[in-house]
């Protein structure tokens, strides 16, 4: 039996039907592991002790509102745990970065999944730029001149915040659209970081595929097809998911990036592929494993815990 603490947005707020953290907790519980639940805002560092206000949790595979029970919360030293799952949602901001610094103090004696220093140094839209040969034409900058020149070169473009998540703030700017200047003003007012600009890939109409990689091995693909009138394919904005076998090109992409993921100790990663191009590498709190199982794919939660237990044995 492992002692497992789960750092996540409050369990009451999640949708158990589609939540990957919930699936991971169900599998841990099935294996007899002891589960604690805490939210990131309860983390504390005093002296050399990293602690959290954590409560025993039982998860139940039922609809939202009936999917958990919590025991009495108490402050615990996280170094007493065998495993910490770092599963709160981005945005990847200074708060997120600070949390990785705190959890880094207990890892690897307490196994943090994914490793906090590796997550901090590999935000999804930055890590992917380590593989420019796999990406669509991409620019990371706040410089308007660079952005306008990029648009002139590539026509239709996608503009998105560098540290957003879930498709929030992703804009499709068509060639001839006169809203780019206003959009950049909006981004400049709301984000201190550079922006990411990419050539628009028409293949997105066929789907944006999420490929799950466990311990360096691709295990399943979930294609997400945008709704009519929507440029984004994320499921919570209406993207239609469907199980999709990996193509030869997708396996090539996974083979190229796998060594870098394994070197960083990443257990659970989700990459996004549009057509022949890698667009993101998600290492903070990847999703999609419940949908994959529901559509007849493998039980990825089992694979994740096999990998964790291998490291703890």
Short mmCIF file of N, CA and C in Angstrom, two decimals, residues 35-187:
data_model
loop_
_atom_site.label_atom_id
_atom_site.label_comp_id
_atom_site.label_asym_id
_atom_site.label_seq_id
_atom_site.Cartn_x
_atom_site.Cartn_y
_atom_site.Cartn_z
N UNK A 35 -5.48 7.39 0.19
CA UNK A 35 -5.59 8.65 -0.53
C UNK A 35 -5.87 9.82 0.40
N UNK A 36 -5.14 10.92 0.17
CA UNK A 36 -5.42 12.21 0.81
C UNK A 36 -5.65 13.24 -0.28
N UNK A 37 -6.51 14.20 0.01
CA UNK A 37 -6.84 15.26 -0.94
C UNK A 37 -6.52 16.61 -0.32
N UNK A 38 -5.84 17.48 -1.09
CA UNK A 38 -5.64 18.85 -0.63
C UNK A 38 -5.59 19.78 -1.82
N UNK A 39 -5.88 21.06 -1.57
CA UNK A 39 -5.84 22.07 -2.63
C UNK A 39 -4.53 22.85 -2.52
N UNK A 40 -4.04 23.39 -3.63
CA UNK A 40 -2.72 24.04 -3.64
C UNK A 40 -2.59 25.19 -2.65
N UNK A 41 -3.70 25.89 -2.37
CA UNK A 41 -3.60 27.07 -1.50
C UNK A 41 -3.32 26.69 -0.04
N UNK A 42 -3.36 25.41 0.29
CA UNK A 42 -3.06 25.00 1.67
C UNK A 42 -1.60 24.62 1.87
N UNK A 43 -0.81 24.61 0.79
CA UNK A 43 0.61 24.28 0.92
C UNK A 43 1.32 25.31 1.79
N UNK A 44 2.28 24.84 2.59
CA UNK A 44 3.05 25.74 3.45
C UNK A 44 4.47 25.20 3.59
N UNK A 45 5.41 26.13 3.72
CA UNK A 45 6.80 25.79 4.00
C UNK A 45 7.20 26.47 5.30
N UNK A 46 7.59 25.68 6.28
CA UNK A 46 8.07 26.22 7.55
C UNK A 46 9.32 25.45 7.94
N UNK A 47 10.44 26.18 8.05
CA UNK A 47 11.70 25.49 8.24
C UNK A 47 11.98 24.65 7.02
N UNK A 48 12.20 23.37 7.22
CA UNK A 48 12.42 22.45 6.10
C UNK A 48 11.21 21.58 5.79
N UNK A 49 10.09 21.90 6.43
CA UNK A 49 8.90 21.05 6.29
C UNK A 49 7.91 21.65 5.30
N UNK A 50 7.56 20.87 4.28
CA UNK A 50 6.50 21.24 3.34
C UNK A 50 5.24 20.50 3.77
N UNK A 51 4.20 21.24 4.10
CA UNK A 51 2.99 20.62 4.61
C UNK A 51 1.77 21.09 3.83
N UNK A 52 0.66 20.38 4.04
CA UNK A 52 -0.61 20.75 3.42
C UNK A 52 -1.74 20.33 4.34
N UNK A 53 -2.87 21.04 4.23
CA UNK A 53 -4.07 20.70 4.98
C UNK A 53 -4.82 19.65 4.15
N UNK A 54 -4.68 18.39 4.54
CA UNK A 54 -5.16 17.29 3.71
C UNK A 54 -6.21 16.47 4.44
N UNK A 55 -7.15 15.95 3.66
CA UNK A 55 -8.23 15.14 4.22
C UNK A 55 -8.27 13.78 3.53
N UNK A 56 -8.54 12.70 4.28
CA UNK A 56 -8.76 11.41 3.64
C UNK A 56 -9.94 11.51 2.67
N UNK A 57 -9.81 10.86 1.52
CA UNK A 57 -10.87 10.94 0.52
C UNK A 57 -11.21 9.55 0.02
N UNK A 58 -12.49 9.33 -0.19
CA UNK A 58 -12.99 8.15 -0.89
C UNK A 58 -13.67 8.63 -2.15
N UNK A 59 -13.28 8.09 -3.30
CA UNK A 59 -13.91 8.47 -4.57
C UNK A 59 -14.87 7.39 -5.00
N UNK A 60 -15.97 7.82 -5.61
CA UNK A 60 -17.06 6.92 -6.00
C UNK A 60 -17.41 7.24 -7.44
N UNK A 61 -17.46 6.25 -8.29
CA UNK A 61 -17.71 6.46 -9.71
C UNK A 61 -19.19 6.73 -9.96
N UNK A 62 -19.62 7.90 -9.53
CA UNK A 62 -21.01 8.34 -9.67
C UNK A 62 -21.02 9.76 -10.21
N UNK A 63 -22.20 10.29 -10.57
CA UNK A 63 -22.27 11.64 -11.13
C UNK A 63 -21.79 12.70 -10.13
N UNK A 64 -21.50 13.87 -10.67
CA UNK A 64 -21.02 14.98 -9.86
C UNK A 64 -21.99 15.25 -8.71
N UNK A 65 -21.39 15.46 -7.54
CA UNK A 65 -22.18 15.66 -6.33
C UNK A 65 -22.28 14.41 -5.48
N UNK A 66 -22.09 13.26 -6.13
CA UNK A 66 -22.12 11.99 -5.41
C UNK A 66 -20.79 11.25 -5.52
N UNK A 67 -19.76 11.93 -6.03
CA UNK A 67 -18.56 11.23 -6.47
C UNK A 67 -17.44 11.17 -5.43
N UNK A 68 -17.66 11.69 -4.21
CA UNK A 68 -16.59 11.63 -3.21
C UNK A 68 -17.16 11.81 -1.81
N UNK A 69 -16.38 11.36 -0.84
CA UNK A 69 -16.59 11.74 0.56
C UNK A 69 -15.23 12.12 1.12
N UNK A 70 -15.22 13.13 1.98
CA UNK A 70 -13.99 13.60 2.60
C UNK A 70 -14.05 13.40 4.10
N UNK A 71 -12.92 13.00 4.68
CA UNK A 71 -12.82 12.90 6.12
C UNK A 71 -12.36 14.23 6.71
N UNK A 72 -11.94 14.19 7.95
CA UNK A 72 -11.52 15.41 8.63
C UNK A 72 -10.11 15.79 8.19
N UNK A 73 -9.95 17.06 7.84
CA UNK A 73 -8.66 17.55 7.36
C UNK A 73 -7.71 17.79 8.52
N UNK A 74 -6.42 17.54 8.27
CA UNK A 74 -5.36 17.82 9.24
C UNK A 74 -4.11 18.21 8.47
N UNK A 75 -3.27 19.03 9.09
CA UNK A 75 -2.04 19.44 8.42
C UNK A 75 -1.02 18.31 8.52
N UNK A 76 -0.49 17.91 7.35
CA UNK A 76 0.45 16.80 7.30
C UNK A 76 1.76 17.23 6.64
N UNK A 77 2.83 16.62 7.08
CA UNK A 77 4.14 16.77 6.44
C UNK A 77 4.12 15.91 5.17
N UNK A 78 4.25 16.54 4.01
CA UNK A 78 4.13 15.80 2.76
C UNK A 78 5.28 14.82 2.54
N UNK A 79 6.39 15.01 3.25
CA UNK A 79 7.48 14.06 3.10
C UNK A 79 7.15 12.70 3.71
N UNK A 80 6.05 12.62 4.47
CA UNK A 80 5.61 11.34 5.02
C UNK A 80 4.84 10.51 4.00
N UNK A 81 4.53 11.11 2.85
CA UNK A 81 3.78 10.42 1.81
C UNK A 81 4.74 9.71 0.85
N UNK A 82 4.26 8.65 0.23
CA UNK A 82 5.05 7.94 -0.78
C UNK A 82 4.98 8.64 -2.12
N UNK A 83 3.80 9.19 -2.43
CA UNK A 83 3.56 9.79 -3.75
C UNK A 83 2.72 11.05 -3.57
N UNK A 84 3.06 12.10 -4.33
CA UNK A 84 2.20 13.27 -4.46
C UNK A 84 1.86 13.42 -5.94
N UNK A 85 0.59 13.47 -6.25
CA UNK A 85 0.15 13.76 -7.62
C UNK A 85 -0.09 15.25 -7.73
N UNK A 86 0.69 15.93 -8.55
CA UNK A 86 0.52 17.37 -8.77
C UNK A 86 -0.43 17.54 -9.95
N UNK A 87 -1.70 17.80 -9.66
CA UNK A 87 -2.72 17.71 -10.70
C UNK A 87 -3.62 18.94 -10.78
N UNK A 88 -3.24 20.05 -10.14
CA UNK A 88 -4.09 21.22 -10.30
C UNK A 88 -3.97 21.76 -11.73
N UNK A 89 -5.04 22.37 -12.22
CA UNK A 89 -5.04 22.93 -13.56
C UNK A 89 -4.16 24.17 -13.63
N UNK A 90 -3.56 24.43 -14.81
CA UNK A 90 -2.94 25.74 -15.02
C UNK A 90 -4.02 26.82 -14.95
N UNK A 91 -3.74 28.13 -15.03
CA UNK A 91 -2.63 28.68 -15.81
C UNK A 91 -1.28 28.49 -15.14
N UNK A 92 -0.28 28.41 -15.98
CA UNK A 92 1.09 28.24 -15.54
C UNK A 92 1.64 29.63 -15.23
N UNK A 93 1.42 30.08 -14.01
CA UNK A 93 1.80 31.43 -13.62
C UNK A 93 2.78 31.37 -12.45
N UNK A 94 3.07 32.53 -11.82
CA UNK A 94 4.04 32.53 -10.73
C UNK A 94 3.57 31.68 -9.55
N UNK A 95 2.26 31.60 -9.35
CA UNK A 95 1.75 30.72 -8.29
C UNK A 95 2.10 29.28 -8.60
N UNK A 96 1.87 28.85 -9.83
CA UNK A 96 2.17 27.48 -10.24
C UNK A 96 3.67 27.20 -10.07
N UNK A 97 4.49 28.15 -10.51
CA UNK A 97 5.94 28.00 -10.41
C UNK A 97 6.37 27.88 -8.95
N UNK A 98 5.77 28.70 -8.08
CA UNK A 98 6.11 28.64 -6.66
C UNK A 98 5.77 27.28 -6.08
N UNK A 99 4.63 26.72 -6.47
CA UNK A 99 4.24 25.40 -5.97
C UNK A 99 5.26 24.34 -6.37
N UNK A 100 5.82 24.47 -7.59
CA UNK A 100 6.83 23.49 -8.00
C UNK A 100 8.09 23.62 -7.14
N UNK A 101 8.44 24.85 -6.75
CA UNK A 101 9.61 25.03 -5.88
C UNK A 101 9.38 24.37 -4.52
N UNK A 102 8.17 24.49 -3.99
CA UNK A 102 7.88 23.86 -2.70
C UNK A 102 7.93 22.34 -2.80
N UNK A 103 7.29 21.79 -3.83
CA UNK A 103 7.25 20.33 -3.95
C UNK A 103 8.61 19.75 -4.32
N UNK A 104 9.45 20.56 -4.95
CA UNK A 104 10.78 20.08 -5.29
C UNK A 104 11.57 19.69 -4.03
N UNK A 105 11.23 20.29 -2.90
CA UNK A 105 11.95 20.01 -1.64
C UNK A 105 11.69 18.60 -1.11
N UNK A 106 10.59 17.98 -1.55
CA UNK A 106 10.29 16.63 -1.05
C UNK A 106 10.58 15.53 -2.08
N UNK A 107 10.81 15.93 -3.32
CA UNK A 107 11.04 14.97 -4.41
C UNK A 107 12.54 14.73 -4.55
N UNK A 108 13.03 13.51 -4.78
CA UNK A 108 12.27 12.29 -5.10
C UNK A 108 12.01 11.37 -3.91
N UNK A 109 12.42 11.75 -2.68
CA UNK A 109 12.10 10.89 -1.53
C UNK A 109 10.61 10.59 -1.53
N UNK A 110 9.81 11.64 -1.65
CA UNK A 110 8.40 11.48 -1.99
C UNK A 110 8.30 11.69 -3.50
N UNK A 111 7.81 10.70 -4.21
CA UNK A 111 7.74 10.79 -5.67
C UNK A 111 6.63 11.75 -6.07
N UNK A 112 7.00 12.86 -6.71
CA UNK A 112 6.00 13.82 -7.21
C UNK A 112 5.82 13.54 -8.70
N UNK A 113 4.58 13.39 -9.11
CA UNK A 113 4.23 13.07 -10.50
C UNK A 113 3.39 14.20 -11.08
N UNK A 114 3.90 14.82 -12.16
CA UNK A 114 5.23 14.72 -12.76
C UNK A 114 6.25 15.49 -11.92
N UNK A 115 7.57 15.21 -12.09
CA UNK A 115 8.57 15.87 -11.23
C UNK A 115 8.46 17.39 -11.29
N UNK A 116 8.42 18.05 -10.14
CA UNK A 116 8.13 19.49 -10.12
C UNK A 116 9.14 20.36 -10.86
N UNK A 117 10.44 20.06 -10.72
CA UNK A 117 11.44 20.87 -11.43
C UNK A 117 11.30 20.68 -12.94
N UNK A 118 11.01 19.46 -13.36
CA UNK A 118 10.84 19.20 -14.79
C UNK A 118 9.61 19.92 -15.34
N UNK A 119 8.53 19.92 -14.56
CA UNK A 119 7.32 20.64 -14.99
C UNK A 119 7.60 22.14 -15.06
N UNK A 120 8.29 22.65 -14.07
CA UNK A 120 8.59 24.09 -14.06
C UNK A 120 9.43 24.50 -15.27
N UNK A 121 10.35 23.64 -15.67
CA UNK A 121 11.26 23.97 -16.76
C UNK A 121 10.73 23.56 -18.12
N UNK A 122 9.50 23.06 -18.16
CA UNK A 122 8.96 22.56 -19.43
C UNK A 122 7.50 22.94 -19.62
N UNK A 123 7.15 24.24 -19.47
CA UNK A 123 5.76 24.60 -19.77
C UNK A 123 5.41 24.21 -21.20
N UNK A 124 4.18 23.76 -21.40
CA UNK A 124 3.83 23.05 -22.63
C UNK A 124 4.15 23.79 -23.92
N UNK A 125 3.92 25.11 -23.95
CA UNK A 125 4.14 25.83 -25.19
C UNK A 125 5.60 26.25 -25.37
N UNK A 126 6.43 26.04 -24.33
CA UNK A 126 7.86 26.28 -24.45
C UNK A 126 8.60 24.98 -24.76
N UNK A 127 8.27 23.90 -24.04
CA UNK A 127 8.92 22.62 -24.28
C UNK A 127 8.81 22.20 -25.73
N UNK A 128 7.66 22.44 -26.33
CA UNK A 128 7.45 22.00 -27.71
C UNK A 128 8.42 22.68 -28.68
N UNK A 129 8.91 23.87 -28.33
CA UNK A 129 9.84 24.57 -29.22
C UNK A 129 11.22 23.93 -29.24
N UNK A 130 11.46 22.93 -28.37
CA UNK A 130 12.69 22.15 -28.47
C UNK A 130 12.72 21.28 -29.72
N UNK A 131 11.57 21.17 -30.38
CA UNK A 131 11.45 20.28 -31.54
C UNK A 131 10.91 21.06 -32.75
N UNK A 132 11.63 22.09 -33.19
CA UNK A 132 11.09 22.96 -34.26
C UNK A 132 10.83 22.20 -35.55
N UNK A 133 11.57 21.10 -35.77
CA UNK A 133 11.37 20.34 -37.01
C UNK A 133 10.02 19.62 -37.02
N UNK A 134 9.39 19.48 -35.86
CA UNK A 134 8.10 18.79 -35.77
C UNK A 134 6.92 19.76 -35.75
N UNK A 135 7.20 21.05 -35.59
CA UNK A 135 6.14 22.05 -35.36
C UNK A 135 5.74 22.78 -36.63
N UNK A 136 4.55 23.38 -36.64
CA UNK A 136 4.23 24.34 -37.69
C UNK A 136 5.07 25.60 -37.48
N UNK A 137 5.20 26.46 -38.49
CA UNK A 137 5.91 27.73 -38.29
C UNK A 137 5.35 28.45 -37.07
N UNK A 138 6.25 28.85 -36.15
CA UNK A 138 5.85 29.37 -34.84
C UNK A 138 6.72 30.56 -34.47
N UNK A 139 6.09 31.54 -33.84
CA UNK A 139 6.78 32.73 -33.35
C UNK A 139 6.37 32.96 -31.90
N UNK A 140 7.34 33.22 -31.02
CA UNK A 140 7.07 33.58 -29.63
C UNK A 140 7.62 34.98 -29.40
N UNK A 141 6.74 35.95 -29.17
CA UNK A 141 7.17 37.33 -29.02
C UNK A 141 6.01 38.21 -28.57
N UNK A 142 6.34 39.43 -28.11
CA UNK A 142 5.37 40.50 -27.93
C UNK A 142 5.56 41.59 -28.98
N UNK A 143 6.58 41.45 -29.79
CA UNK A 143 6.96 42.50 -30.73
C UNK A 143 5.99 42.55 -31.90
N UNK A 144 5.27 43.66 -32.01
CA UNK A 144 4.23 43.76 -33.03
C UNK A 144 4.78 43.67 -34.45
N UNK A 145 5.95 44.24 -34.66
CA UNK A 145 6.53 44.20 -36.01
C UNK A 145 6.78 42.76 -36.43
N UNK A 146 7.35 41.97 -35.51
CA UNK A 146 7.59 40.56 -35.79
C UNK A 146 6.28 39.82 -36.09
N UNK A 147 5.24 40.12 -35.32
CA UNK A 147 3.95 39.45 -35.51
C UNK A 147 3.34 39.80 -36.85
N UNK A 148 3.39 41.07 -37.21
CA UNK A 148 2.81 41.47 -38.51
C UNK A 148 3.61 40.89 -39.67
N UNK A 149 4.92 40.79 -39.54
CA UNK A 149 5.72 40.18 -40.60
C UNK A 149 5.42 38.69 -40.72
N UNK A 150 5.22 38.04 -39.58
CA UNK A 150 4.88 36.61 -39.58
C UNK A 150 3.54 36.40 -40.27
N UNK A 151 2.59 37.26 -39.97
CA UNK A 151 1.27 37.14 -40.59
C UNK A 151 1.35 37.38 -42.09
N UNK A 152 2.15 38.35 -42.50
CA UNK A 152 2.30 38.64 -43.93
C UNK A 152 2.88 37.43 -44.65
N UNK A 153 3.77 36.70 -43.97
CA UNK A 153 4.41 35.54 -44.57
C UNK A 153 3.47 34.34 -44.64
N UNK A 154 2.63 34.16 -43.59
CA UNK A 154 1.87 32.91 -43.49
C UNK A 154 0.36 33.06 -43.69
N UNK A 155 -0.16 34.29 -43.74
CA UNK A 155 -1.59 34.46 -43.99
C UNK A 155 -2.41 34.18 -42.74
N UNK A 156 -3.18 33.10 -42.76
CA UNK A 156 -4.02 32.74 -41.61
C UNK A 156 -3.14 32.30 -40.44
N UNK A 157 -3.40 32.85 -39.27
CA UNK A 157 -2.58 32.54 -38.10
C UNK A 157 -3.45 32.27 -36.88
N UNK A 158 -2.84 31.62 -35.90
CA UNK A 158 -3.43 31.42 -34.58
C UNK A 158 -2.61 32.24 -33.59
N UNK A 159 -3.30 32.98 -32.72
CA UNK A 159 -2.65 33.76 -31.67
C UNK A 159 -3.17 33.24 -30.33
N UNK A 160 -2.24 32.94 -29.40
CA UNK A 160 -2.68 32.41 -28.12
C UNK A 160 -1.71 32.82 -27.02
N UNK A 161 -2.23 32.91 -25.78
CA UNK A 161 -1.34 33.22 -24.65
C UNK A 161 -0.36 32.08 -24.43
N UNK A 162 0.85 32.41 -23.99
CA UNK A 162 1.90 31.41 -23.85
C UNK A 162 1.62 30.44 -22.71
N UNK A 163 0.93 30.92 -21.67
CA UNK A 163 0.75 30.06 -20.50
C UNK A 163 -0.72 29.81 -20.18
N UNK A 164 -1.58 29.85 -21.18
CA UNK A 164 -2.99 29.54 -20.98
C UNK A 164 -3.23 28.04 -20.99
N UNK A 165 -4.49 27.65 -20.90
CA UNK A 165 -4.84 26.23 -20.96
C UNK A 165 -6.28 26.09 -21.40
N UNK A 166 -6.60 24.87 -21.86
CA UNK A 166 -7.97 24.55 -22.21
C UNK A 166 -8.53 25.34 -23.37
N UNK A 167 -7.67 25.91 -24.19
CA UNK A 167 -8.14 26.68 -25.35
C UNK A 167 -8.52 28.11 -25.02
N UNK A 168 -8.37 28.53 -23.76
CA UNK A 168 -8.73 29.90 -23.38
C UNK A 168 -7.81 30.90 -24.07
N UNK A 169 -8.40 31.92 -24.67
CA UNK A 169 -7.62 32.98 -25.29
C UNK A 169 -7.00 32.62 -26.62
N UNK A 170 -7.46 31.54 -27.26
CA UNK A 170 -6.92 31.14 -28.55
C UNK A 170 -7.77 31.78 -29.66
N UNK A 171 -7.11 32.54 -30.55
CA UNK A 171 -7.81 33.27 -31.61
C UNK A 171 -7.29 32.85 -32.98
N UNK A 172 -8.23 32.70 -33.90
CA UNK A 172 -7.93 32.43 -35.31
C UNK A 172 -8.08 33.75 -36.06
N UNK A 173 -6.99 34.24 -36.62
CA UNK A 173 -7.00 35.49 -37.38
C UNK A 173 -6.78 35.16 -38.85
N UNK A 174 -7.81 35.40 -39.66
CA UNK A 174 -7.71 35.08 -41.07
C UNK A 174 -6.98 36.19 -41.83
N UNK A 175 -6.40 35.80 -42.96
CA UNK A 175 -5.75 36.77 -43.83
C UNK A 175 -6.79 37.82 -44.24
N UNK A 176 -6.45 39.09 -44.07
CA UNK A 176 -7.38 40.16 -44.41
C UNK A 176 -8.24 40.61 -43.25
N UNK A 177 -8.26 39.85 -42.15
CA UNK A 177 -9.00 40.26 -40.96
C UNK A 177 -8.34 41.49 -40.35
N UNK A 178 -9.15 42.50 -39.98
CA UNK A 178 -8.60 43.77 -39.49
C UNK A 178 -8.55 43.85 -37.97
N UNK A 179 -8.72 42.72 -37.28
CA UNK A 179 -8.80 42.75 -35.82
C UNK A 179 -7.48 42.43 -35.11
N UNK A 180 -6.41 42.16 -35.85
CA UNK A 180 -5.17 41.75 -35.20
C UNK A 180 -4.63 42.83 -34.27
N UNK A 181 -4.63 44.07 -34.70
CA UNK A 181 -4.10 45.15 -33.86
C UNK A 181 -4.88 45.26 -32.55
N UNK A 182 -6.21 45.18 -32.65
CA UNK A 182 -7.03 45.25 -31.44
C UNK A 182 -6.78 44.05 -30.53
N UNK A 183 -6.61 42.87 -31.14
CA UNK A 183 -6.34 41.68 -30.35
C UNK A 183 -5.00 41.81 -29.62
N UNK A 184 -3.99 42.34 -30.28
CA UNK A 184 -2.69 42.50 -29.64
C UNK A 184 -2.77 43.51 -28.49
N UNK A 185 -3.58 44.55 -28.66
CA UNK A 185 -3.79 45.49 -27.55
C UNK A 185 -4.40 44.77 -26.35
N UNK A 186 -5.37 43.91 -26.61
CA UNK A 186 -6.02 43.15 -25.54
C UNK A 186 -5.02 42.22 -24.86
N UNK A 187 -4.22 41.52 -25.64
CA UNK A 187 -3.22 40.62 -25.08
C UNK A 187 -2.19 41.40 -24.26
#
